[in-house]
Coordinates of N, CA and C and ligand atoms in Angstrom, one line a residue:
M1 N -10.9 -76.9 -13.1 CA -10.1 -76.7 -14.6 C -8.8 -75.7 -13.9
G2 N -7.4 -76.4 -14.2 CA -6.2 -75.3 -13.7 C -6.0 -73.7 -14.6
I3 N -6.1 -72.7 -14.2 CA -6.1 -71.7 -14.6 C -4.8 -70.5 -14.5
S4 N -3.6 -70.4 -14.7 CA -3.0 -69.5 -14.5 C -3.5 -68.3 -14.4
A5 N -2.5 -67.7 -13.6 CA -3.1 -66.8 -12.4 C -2.5 -65.3 -14.1
A6 N -2.0 -65.3 -15.6 CA -2.2 -64.7 -16.1 C -3.2 -64.8 -17.0
Q7 N -3.4 -66.3 -16.9 CA -4.8 -66.0 -18.0 C -6.5 -65.4 -17.2
R8 N -6.2 -65.6 -16.1 CA -6.9 -65.1 -15.3 C -7.1 -64.0 -15.6
A9 N -5.7 -63.0 -15.6 CA -5.5 -61.4 -15.8 C -6.3 -61.3 -16.8
L10 N -5.9 -62.1 -17.9 CA -6.6 -61.6 -19.2 C -8.7 -61.9 -19.4
Y11 N -8.8 -62.9 -18.3 CA -10.4 -63.5 -18.3 C -11.1 -61.7 -17.9
G12 N -10.2 -61.3 -16.9 CA -10.6 -60.3 -15.9 C -10.9 -59.3 -17.4
H13 N -9.9 -58.8 -18.1 CA -9.9 -58.2 -19.1 C -11.1 -57.6 -20.1
L14 N -11.2 -59.5 -20.6 CA -12.1 -59.9 -21.6 C -13.5 -60.0 -21.4
Q15 N -13.8 -60.0 -19.7 CA -15.3 -60.3 -19.4 C -16.0 -58.3 -19.5
Q16 N -15.1 -57.4 -19.2 CA -15.5 -55.7 -20.0 C -15.6 -56.1 -21.4
V17 N -15.2 -56.7 -22.3 CA -15.3 -56.5 -23.6 C -15.8 -57.2 -24.5
I18 N -16.1 -58.3 -23.9 CA -17.3 -59.6 -24.6 C -18.2 -59.5 -23.9
P19 N -19.5 -59.6 -24.1 CA -20.7 -59.6 -24.1 C -21.7 -61.6 -23.8
D20 N -21.0 -62.0 -23.7 CA -21.6 -63.7 -24.2 C -21.1 -64.6 -23.7
H21 N -21.4 -64.8 -22.7 CA -21.0 -65.8 -21.6 C -20.3 -67.4 -22.3
R22 N -20.9 -67.4 -23.1 CA -20.5 -69.0 -23.6 C -18.9 -68.8 -24.1
V23 N -19.3 -67.3 -24.7 CA -17.6 -67.0 -25.3 C -16.5 -67.4 -24.4
L24 N -16.4 -66.6 -22.9 CA -16.2 -66.6 -22.7 C -15.6 -67.8 -21.3
Q25 N -16.0 -68.2 -21.6 CA -16.1 -69.8 -21.0 C -15.3 -71.0 -21.6
A26 N -15.8 -70.6 -23.1 CA -14.6 -71.2 -24.6 C -12.9 -70.8 -24.3
F27 N -12.7 -69.5 -23.1 CA -11.6 -68.9 -23.2 C -11.0 -69.4 -22.6
L28 N -11.6 -70.3 -20.9 CA -11.1 -71.0 -19.4 C -10.8 -72.3 -20.3
Q29 N -11.8 -72.8 -21.4 CA -11.7 -74.1 -22.0 C -10.1 -74.6 -22.0
V30 N -9.8 -73.1 -23.6 CA -9.0 -73.5 -24.3 C -7.7 -72.9 -23.5
K31 N -6.3 -73.8 -23.7 CA -5.0 -73.1 -23.8 C -4.2 -72.6 -24.4
R32 N -4.2 -71.5 -24.2 CA -3.6 -70.4 -25.6 C -2.0 -70.4 -26.0
E33 N -1.9 -71.1 -24.4 CA 0.2 -71.0 -24.5 C 0.3 -72.9 -25.0
Q34 N -0.6 -73.8 -25.4 CA -1.0 -74.5 -26.3 C -1.0 -74.6 -27.8
F35 N -1.2 -73.6 -27.8 CA -1.5 -72.9 -29.7 C -0.1 -71.9 -30.5
V36 N 0.6 -71.6 -29.3 CA 1.7 -70.4 -29.7 C 3.1 -71.4 -29.9
P37 N 3.9 -70.9 -30.4 CA 5.4 -71.4 -30.1 C 6.2 -71.6 -29.4
R38 N 6.7 -72.6 -28.7 CA 7.9 -72.5 -27.4 C 8.2 -71.9 -27.4
Q39 N 8.5 -70.4 -27.6 CA 9.6 -69.8 -27.3 C 8.8 -68.4 -26.5
F40 N 7.2 -68.5 -27.3 CA 6.9 -67.9 -26.4 C 5.4 -67.9 -25.9
R41 N 5.7 -69.1 -25.5 CA 4.7 -69.7 -24.2 C 4.0 -68.6 -22.9
G42 N 5.2 -67.9 -22.7 CA 5.2 -67.2 -21.9 C 4.8 -65.9 -21.8
D43 N 3.9 -66.0 -23.6 CA 3.4 -64.2 -24.1 C 2.2 -65.2 -24.2
A44 N 1.8 -66.2 -23.8 CA 0.4 -66.8 -24.6 C -0.8 -65.7 -24.2
Y45 N -1.1 -65.7 -22.5 CA -1.9 -64.4 -22.6 C -1.9 -63.0 -22.2
E46 N -0.9 -62.6 -23.0 CA -1.0 -61.1 -23.2 C -1.7 -60.8 -24.5
D47 N -2.5 -59.9 -24.3 CA -3.7 -59.2 -25.6 C -2.6 -58.8 -26.2
H48 N -1.8 -59.7 -27.2 CA -1.6 -59.3 -28.6 C -1.8 -60.3 -29.5
P49 N -1.2 -60.1 -31.0 CA -1.0 -61.1 -31.6 C 0.4 -61.8 -31.4
L50 N 0.7 -62.9 -31.7 CA 1.9 -63.3 -32.0 C 2.4 -63.9 -32.9
P51 N 4.2 -64.2 -33.0 CA 4.5 -65.1 -34.4 C 4.0 -66.5 -34.5
I52 N 3.8 -67.3 -35.8 CA 3.5 -68.5 -35.8 C 4.4 -69.0 -36.8
G53 N 5.2 -68.3 -37.4 CA 5.9 -69.1 -38.0 C 5.5 -68.3 -39.7
H54 N 6.1 -68.5 -40.8 CA 5.8 -68.1 -42.1 C 5.2 -67.0 -42.1
G55 N 5.5 -65.9 -41.5 CA 5.0 -64.3 -41.6 C 3.1 -64.1 -41.1
Q56 N 3.2 -65.7 -40.8 CA 1.8 -65.7 -40.3 C 1.5 -65.1 -38.3
T57 N 0.1 -64.8 -38.4 CA 0.2 -64.8 -36.4 C -0.3 -65.2 -36.1
I58 N -1.0 -66.3 -34.7 CA -2.2 -66.5 -33.9 C -3.2 -64.7 -33.9
S59 N -4.3 -65.0 -33.6 CA -5.5 -63.8 -34.0 C -5.2 -63.2 -32.0
Q60 N -5.2 -62.4 -31.7 CA -4.8 -61.2 -30.4 C -6.4 -62.0 -29.7
P61 N -6.5 -62.7 -28.1 CA -7.2 -63.3 -27.9 C -9.4 -62.2 -27.7
T62 N -9.1 -61.1 -27.7 CA -9.6 -59.9 -28.1 C -9.7 -59.7 -29.0
T63 N -9.7 -59.8 -29.6 CA -9.9 -60.5 -31.5 C -10.5 -61.7 -32.0
A64 N -9.9 -62.8 -31.2 CA -10.9 -64.3 -31.6 C -12.1 -64.2 -30.9
L65 N -12.0 -63.6 -29.9 CA -13.1 -63.6 -29.4 C -14.6 -62.2 -29.5
L66 N -13.8 -61.9 -29.8 CA -15.0 -60.3 -30.1 C -15.7 -62.0 -31.6
M67 N -15.1 -61.9 -33.3 CA -15.3 -62.1 -33.7 C -16.0 -63.6 -33.3
T68 N -15.9 -65.0 -32.7 CA -16.9 -65.8 -32.4 C -18.1 -65.3 -31.7
S69 N -17.9 -64.3 -30.7 CA -19.2 -63.1 -30.7 C -20.3 -63.1 -31.3
F70 N -19.7 -62.2 -32.8 CA -19.9 -61.8 -33.5 C -20.7 -62.5 -34.7
L71 N -20.6 -63.4 -34.3 CA -20.4 -64.6 -35.1 C -21.9 -65.7 -34.3
Q72 N -22.3 -65.2 -33.7 CA -23.5 -66.3 -32.8 C -23.8 -67.4 -33.4
V73 N -22.4 -67.8 -32.7 CA -22.0 -69.7 -32.7 C -23.5 -70.2 -31.7
R74 N -23.5 -71.6 -32.1 CA -24.6 -72.4 -31.3 C -24.2 -73.8 -31.5
E75 N -24.4 -74.5 -30.2 CA -24.3 -75.6 -30.3 C -24.6 -76.4 -31.7
G76 N -24.0 -77.5 -31.5 CA -24.6 -78.8 -33.0 C -24.3 -77.7 -34.6
Q77 N -23.0 -76.7 -34.7 CA -23.6 -75.8 -36.0 C -22.4 -76.6 -37.1
K78 N -22.7 -76.4 -38.0 CA -20.8 -76.9 -38.7 C -20.9 -75.5 -39.7
I79 N -19.3 -75.1 -39.0 CA -18.8 -73.6 -39.3 C -17.6 -74.3 -40.5
L80 N -17.2 -73.0 -41.3 CA -16.9 -73.1 -42.5 C -14.9 -72.0 -41.8
E81 N -14.0 -72.1 -41.5 CA -13.3 -70.9 -40.9 C -12.1 -71.2 -42.7
I82 N -11.8 -70.1 -42.8 CA -11.0 -69.7 -43.9 C -9.8 -69.3 -43.1
G83 N -8.4 -69.9 -42.8 CA -7.7 -69.4 -42.4 C -6.8 -70.3 -40.8
T84 N -7.0 -72.1 -41.4 CA -6.5 -72.1 -39.9 C -5.4 -71.0 -38.9
G85 N -4.3 -70.9 -39.5 CA -3.4 -70.3 -38.8 C -3.0 -71.8 -37.2
S86 N -2.8 -71.0 -36.4 CA -2.3 -72.3 -34.6 C -3.5 -73.4 -34.9
G87 N -4.6 -72.9 -35.2 CA -6.2 -74.0 -35.4 C -6.6 -72.7 -33.7
Y88 N -6.1 -71.8 -32.9 CA -6.5 -71.3 -31.5 C -8.1 -71.1 -31.8
Q89 N -8.2 -70.3 -32.9 CA -9.6 -69.6 -33.5 C -10.7 -70.7 -33.4
A90 N -10.1 -71.9 -34.5 CA -11.1 -73.5 -34.7 C -11.5 -73.9 -32.9
A91 N -10.8 -74.2 -32.2 CA -10.3 -74.6 -30.8 C -11.7 -73.8 -30.0
I92 N -11.8 -72.2 -29.8 CA -13.0 -71.5 -29.5 C -13.9 -72.1 -30.1
L93 N -14.1 -72.2 -31.2 CA -15.0 -72.8 -32.0 C -15.8 -73.6 -31.7
A94 N -14.6 -74.9 -31.5 CA -15.4 -76.3 -31.0 C -15.7 -76.3 -29.6
E95 N -15.2 -75.5 -28.9 CA -16.2 -75.6 -27.6 C -17.4 -75.4 -27.6
I96 N -17.5 -74.5 -28.3 CA -19.1 -74.1 -28.4 C -19.8 -74.9 -29.2
I97 N -19.9 -75.5 -30.5 CA -20.8 -76.5 -31.2 C -20.6 -77.7 -30.4
G98 N -19.8 -78.3 -29.2 CA -19.5 -79.2 -28.9 C -19.2 -80.6 -29.7
P99 N -19.8 -81.7 -28.6 CA -18.9 -82.8 -30.0 C -20.3 -83.1 -31.4
K100 N -20.8 -82.6 -31.4 CA -22.0 -82.7 -32.7 C -22.2 -81.6 -33.5
G101 N -21.0 -80.5 -33.3 CA -20.9 -80.2 -34.6 C -20.0 -80.4 -35.3
K102 N -20.0 -79.2 -36.5 CA -18.8 -79.7 -37.2 C -17.9 -78.2 -37.9
I103 N -16.2 -78.3 -37.7 CA -15.6 -77.2 -38.0 C -14.5 -77.7 -39.1
I104 N -15.2 -77.1 -40.8 CA -14.0 -77.0 -41.9 C -12.9 -75.8 -41.4
T105 N -12.0 -76.1 -41.3 CA -10.9 -75.4 -41.6 C -10.1 -75.2 -42.5
V106 N -10.2 -74.6 -43.2 CA -8.8 -74.4 -44.8 C -7.7 -73.9 -44.8
E107 N -6.6 -74.1 -44.8 CA -5.2 -73.2 -43.5 C -4.1 -73.5 -45.5
F108 N -3.7 -72.0 -46.0 CA -2.6 -72.3 -47.8 C -1.8 -73.5 -47.2
D109 N -1.4 -73.0 -45.7 CA 0.3 -72.8 -45.7 C 0.9 -74.8 -45.0
K110 N 0.9 -75.5 -46.1 CA 1.6 -76.6 -45.3 C 1.9 -76.6 -44.4
T111 N 3.0 -76.5 -43.2 CA 3.4 -76.2 -42.5 C 2.4 -76.0 -41.3
L112 N 1.3 -74.7 -41.6 CA 0.9 -74.8 -40.4 C -0.3 -75.0 -40.6
V113 N -0.9 -76.0 -40.9 CA -1.3 -77.3 -41.5 C -1.2 -78.9 -40.4
T114 N 0.7 -78.5 -40.6 CA 0.6 -79.7 -39.7 C 0.6 -79.2 -38.5
F115 N 1.2 -77.8 -38.1 CA 1.3 -77.5 -36.7 C -0.7 -77.2 -35.3
A116 N -1.2 -76.9 -37.3 CA -2.5 -76.9 -36.2 C -3.4 -78.7 -36.5
R117 N -2.8 -79.1 -37.3 CA -3.5 -80.2 -37.1 C -3.0 -81.0 -35.8
K118 N -1.9 -80.6 -35.0 CA -0.7 -81.5 -33.5 C -1.8 -80.6 -32.7
N119 N -2.0 -79.3 -32.8 CA -2.4 -78.3 -31.9 C -3.8 -78.8 -31.8
L120 N -4.0 -78.8 -32.8 CA -6.0 -79.8 -32.3 C -6.8 -80.7 -32.3
Q121 N -5.9 -81.8 -32.1 CA -5.6 -83.1 -31.7 C -6.6 -83.4 -31.0
H122 N -6.8 -83.3 -30.2 CA -8.4 -83.5 -29.1 C -9.9 -83.2 -29.6
Y123 N -10.2 -82.5 -30.8 CA -11.2 -82.0 -31.0 C -11.7 -82.5 -32.5
K124 N -11.8 -84.1 -31.5 CA -12.8 -85.1 -32.6 C -13.5 -84.0 -34.2
Q125 N -14.0 -83.0 -33.9 CA -15.1 -82.4 -35.3 C -14.7 -81.2 -35.5
V126 N -13.1 -81.1 -35.7 CA -12.1 -80.6 -36.4 C -11.6 -80.9 -37.6
Q127 N -11.9 -80.3 -38.3 CA -11.0 -81.1 -40.2 C -10.1 -80.0 -40.5
V128 N -8.7 -80.1 -40.7 CA -8.3 -79.2 -41.0 C -7.7 -79.6 -42.7
I129 N -8.2 -78.5 -43.2 CA -8.0 -78.8 -44.6 C -6.6 -77.9 -45.5
H130 N -5.6 -78.2 -46.1 CA -4.9 -77.8 -47.2 C -5.4 -77.5 -48.1
G131 N -5.2 -75.8 -48.3 CA -5.8 -75.8 -49.5 C -6.3 -74.3 -48.9
D132 N -6.9 -73.8 -50.6 CA -7.2 -72.2 -50.8 C -8.9 -71.9 -50.6
G133 N -9.2 -71.1 -49.1 CA -10.0 -71.3 -48.6 C -10.1 -69.9 -48.9
S134 N -10.0 -69.2 -49.9 CA -10.4 -68.2 -50.3 C -12.3 -68.3 -51.0
L135 N -11.6 -69.7 -51.8 CA -12.9 -70.0 -52.5 C -13.3 -71.0 -51.9
G136 N -13.0 -71.0 -50.4 CA -14.4 -71.7 -49.6 C -14.1 -72.7 -49.4
Y137 N -14.7 -73.8 -49.2 CA -14.6 -75.4 -49.2 C -16.1 -76.1 -49.8
P138 N -16.8 -75.9 -51.1 CA -18.1 -76.3 -51.7 C -18.1 -77.6 -51.2
K139 N -17.2 -78.7 -51.1 CA -16.8 -80.1 -50.8 C -18.4 -80.2 -49.7
E140 N -18.1 -79.6 -48.9 CA -18.9 -79.8 -47.5 C -20.0 -79.1 -47.2
A141 N -20.2 -77.8 -47.9 CA -21.5 -76.5 -48.3 C -23.1 -77.5 -48.0
P142 N -23.8 -76.9 -47.6 CA -23.8 -75.4 -46.9 C -23.7 -75.4 -45.5
Y143 N -22.9 -73.8 -45.0 CA -22.7 -73.6 -43.6 C -23.3 -72.9 -42.4
D144 N -23.7 -73.1 -41.6 CA -24.4 -72.3 -40.5 C -23.7 -71.5 -40.5
R145 N -22.6 -71.3 -40.8 CA -22.0 -69.9 -39.9 C -20.0 -70.3 -41.3
I146 N -19.5 -69.1 -41.6 CA -18.5 -68.7 -42.2 C -17.9 -67.6 -41.7
I147 N -16.2 -67.8 -41.2 CA -15.2 -67.1 -40.6 C -14.2 -66.7 -41.8
V148 N -13.9 -65.4 -42.2 CA -13.0 -65.5 -42.3 C -11.9 -65.3 -41.9
T149 N -10.7 -65.4 -41.0 CA -9.4 -64.6 -40.2 C -8.4 -64.2 -40.9
A150 N -8.8 -63.8 -42.4 CA -7.5 -63.0 -43.2 C -8.1 -61.5 -43.5
A151 N -7.2 -61.1 -43.6 CA -8.1 -60.0 -44.9 C -8.5 -59.7 -45.9
C152 N -9.0 -59.5 -45.8 CA -10.2 -60.1 -47.9 C -10.0 -58.0 -48.6
P153 N -10.1 -58.3 -50.2 CA -9.5 -57.1 -50.5 C -11.5 -56.9 -50.7
T154 N -11.7 -57.7 -51.3 CA -13.4 -57.2 -51.8 C -14.5 -58.0 -50.6
I155 N -15.6 -57.7 -50.5 CA -16.7 -57.9 -49.4 C -16.9 -59.5 -50.4
P156 N -16.5 -60.8 -49.9 CA -16.9 -62.0 -50.3 C -18.1 -62.5 -50.2
D157 N -18.6 -62.1 -51.4 CA -20.0 -62.3 -51.3 C -20.0 -63.8 -52.5
H158 N -19.2 -64.5 -53.4 CA -19.4 -65.9 -53.7 C -19.4 -66.7 -52.5
L159 N -19.3 -66.3 -51.8 CA -18.8 -67.4 -50.1 C -20.5 -67.7 -49.8
L160 N -21.4 -66.3 -50.0 CA -22.8 -66.4 -49.6 C -22.7 -67.8 -50.1
K161 N -22.7 -67.7 -51.4 CA -23.3 -69.5 -51.4 C -23.7 -70.9 -51.1
Q162 N -22.0 -70.4 -50.5 CA -21.9 -72.1 -49.6 C -22.7 -71.5 -48.3
L163 N -23.9 -70.9 -47.9 CA -24.3 -70.5 -46.2 C -25.9 -70.9 -46.8
K164 N -25.9 -71.5 -45.0 CA -27.2 -72.2 -45.5 C -28.3 -70.7 -45.3
H165 N -29.6 -71.2 -45.7 CA -30.1 -69.5 -45.5 C -30.1 -68.9 -44.6
D166 N -29.8 -69.6 -44.2 CA -30.4 -67.8 -42.3 C -28.4 -67.7 -41.6
G167 N -27.9 -68.7 -42.7 CA -26.6 -68.4 -41.8 C -25.7 -66.8 -42.0
I168 N -24.7 -67.1 -41.2 CA -23.8 -65.6 -41.0 C -22.3 -65.8 -41.7
L169 N -22.4 -64.5 -42.2 CA -20.9 -64.7 -42.8 C -19.8 -63.8 -41.9
L170 N -18.5 -63.9 -41.8 CA -18.0 -62.8 -40.7 C -17.1 -62.3 -41.5
A171 N -16.1 -61.6 -42.1 CA -14.9 -61.4 -42.4 C -14.9 -59.6 -42.2
P172 N -13.0 -59.8 -42.5 CA -12.5 -58.7 -42.4 C -12.1 -58.3 -43.2
V173 N -12.4 -57.0 -43.9 CA -12.7 -56.7 -45.4 C -12.1 -55.4 -45.6
G174 N -11.2 -55.0 -46.5 CA -10.6 -53.7 -46.6 C -9.4 -53.3 -47.4
D175 N -7.8 -53.0 -46.9 CA -6.9 -52.8 -47.8 C -5.8 -52.9 -46.9
L176 N -4.9 -53.4 -47.3 CA -3.5 -54.3 -46.5 C -3.4 -53.5 -45.3
A177 N -3.9 -51.8 -44.9 CA -3.4 -51.9 -43.5 C -4.1 -51.8 -42.7
V178 N -5.9 -51.8 -43.2 CA -6.8 -51.8 -41.7 C -8.2 -52.4 -42.3
Q179 N -8.4 -52.8 -42.1 CA -10.4 -53.7 -42.1 C -11.4 -53.4 -41.4
T180 N -12.0 -53.4 -42.0 CA -13.9 -53.6 -41.4 C -14.3 -54.8 -41.0
M181 N -14.8 -55.2 -40.2 CA -15.0 -56.3 -39.6 C -16.7 -56.1 -40.2
T182 N -16.8 -57.6 -41.1 CA -18.2 -57.2 -41.8 C -19.2 -58.2 -41.9
R183 N -20.2 -58.2 -41.1 CA -21.0 -59.1 -40.8 C -22.3 -58.9 -41.7
M184 N -22.4 -60.5 -42.2 CA -23.2 -60.6 -44.0 C -24.1 -62.2 -44.0
K185 N -25.2 -61.5 -44.6 CA -26.8 -62.3 -44.4 C -27.4 -62.8 -45.5
K186 N -28.1 -64.0 -46.3 CA -28.6 -63.7 -47.5 C -29.5 -62.7 -47.7
G187 N -29.4 -61.9 -48.6 CA -30.8 -60.5 -49.1 C -30.2 -59.5 -48.4
Q188 N -29.6 -59.6 -47.6 CA -29.0 -58.3 -46.0 C -27.8 -57.6 -46.7
E189 N -27.7 -56.2 -46.7 CA -26.9 -55.6 -46.0 C -26.1 -55.7 -45.5
P190 N -24.5 -55.9 -46.1 CA -24.3 -55.8 -44.8 C -23.5 -55.0 -43.6
E191 N -23.2 -55.6 -42.4 CA -22.9 -54.7 -40.8 C -21.5 -54.5 -41.1
S192 N -21.0 -53.8 -40.6 CA -20.0 -52.8 -40.1 C -19.5 -53.0 -38.8
L193 N -18.6 -53.7 -38.2 CA -18.8 -53.9 -36.3 C -17.1 -53.6 -36.3
G194 N -16.2 -52.2 -36.6 CA -15.2 -52.4 -36.2 C -14.2 -52.5 -37.2
Q195 N -13.2 -51.7 -36.7 CA -11.7 -52.3 -37.3 C -10.6 -52.3 -36.9
F196 N -9.9 -53.7 -37.8 CA -9.0 -54.7 -37.6 C -8.0 -54.6 -38.4
V197 N -6.4 -55.6 -38.2 CA -6.0 -55.6 -38.4 C -5.5 -56.9 -39.1
F198 N -5.7 -57.0 -39.7 CA -5.3 -59.5 -40.4 C -4.0 -59.4 -41.5
V199 N -3.9 -60.4 -41.4 CA -3.0 -60.6 -42.4 C -3.4 -60.8 -43.3
P200 N -2.7 -60.8 -44.7 CA -3.7 -60.6 -46.3 C -3.8 -62.1 -46.4
L201 N -5.3 -61.9 -46.6 CA -5.4 -63.7 -47.3 C -4.9 -63.9 -49.0
Q202 N -4.6 -64.5 -49.1 CA -4.4 -65.0 -50.3 C -5.0 -65.8 -51.5
G203 N -4.3 -66.0 -52.2 CA -5.0 -67.4 -53.1 C -6.3 -66.4 -54.1
K204 N -6.9 -67.6 -54.6 CA -7.8 -66.7 -56.1 C -8.3 -65.3 -55.9
Y205 N -9.5 -65.1 -54.6 CA -9.7 -64.5 -54.0 C -9.5 -62.7 -53.1
G206 N -8.0 -63.2 -52.6 CA -6.7 -63.2 -51.9 C -6.2 -61.8 -52.5
F207 N -5.2 -61.1 -52.0 CA -4.5 -60.1 -52.6 C -3.3 -60.3 -53.4
S208 N -3.6 -61.6 -53.2 CA -2.2 -62.0 -54.5 C -2.0 -63.6 -55.5
Ligands
LIG301 N1 -7.2 -67.9 -37.7 C1 -6.0 -68.5 -36.8 C2 -5.4 -66.8 -36.9 C3 -5.3 -66.5 -38.9 S1 -3.8 -65.4 -39.7 C4 -5.3 -68.8 -35.2 O1 -6.5 -68.7 -34.8 O2 -4.0 -68.7 -35.7 C5 -4.3 -65.8 -41.0 C6 -4.4 -67.5 -42.0 O3 -4.7 -67.3 -43.1 C7 -2.5 -67.6 -42.2 O4 -2.6 -68.6 -41.8 C8 -2.7 -67.8 -43.0 O5 -1.7 -68.4 -44.2 C9 -4.2 -68.2 -43.9 N2 -4.3 -67.9 -45.0 C10 -4.2 -66.6 -46.0 N3 -4.8 -66.9 -47.2 C11 -5.5 -68.4 -47.0 C12 -6.8 -69.3 -48.1 N4 -6.6 -67.9 -49.0 N5 -6.7 -70.1 -47.4 C13 -6.3 -70.5 -46.8 N6 -6.1 -69.8 -45.4 C14 -5.2 -68.6 -45.2

């Protein structure tokens, strides 16, 4: 596998903060430069978010990998992602679930749906849906895991219904300035996993 010096340098940093070997492997397997607009390719392995158009961003690498680690992803699982953006997070998840798993990822913005479908074309287990992901995606429920990659104004309790009995839901919850990464399981108290900043969730259960 060809790894650039920039990717290797970022990998060195990620090894200090990501406790999970499988997640670090996925980072090496996905080329982030293929998920950013051409003019930002040189910055793909800087540890910060980058613009992907339409006021949206691809998440910071540390954030995407920490979320993957918090989500406790296993081979063969069925995952719902809300907020496809560039498709980078979905690609990381796809590397871990493998060809027998399935990812449904929902994106609100039509142009980003097209961008993400192109970026994810080699991942046959990933399906990009255009729609309001704040509603979840009941048609394919139940899921082993649900990950929301946009800021939620309230704890999205309604999405718990779309989880399997022992499933895990992860979402940044807060106001527009800062959110608390929140991990939820059916019938349990939510857990707080640190402060993050995401672009706002839109749609019925979003900010607008
Ligand atoms: N996971 C992405 C980053 C997400 S940025 C990546 O790896 O690149 C948040 C995304 O959520 C944006 O693309 C935004 O358009 C989308 N979004 C916002 N509200 C949404 C909604 N209600 N349903 C689906 N997608 C939504």
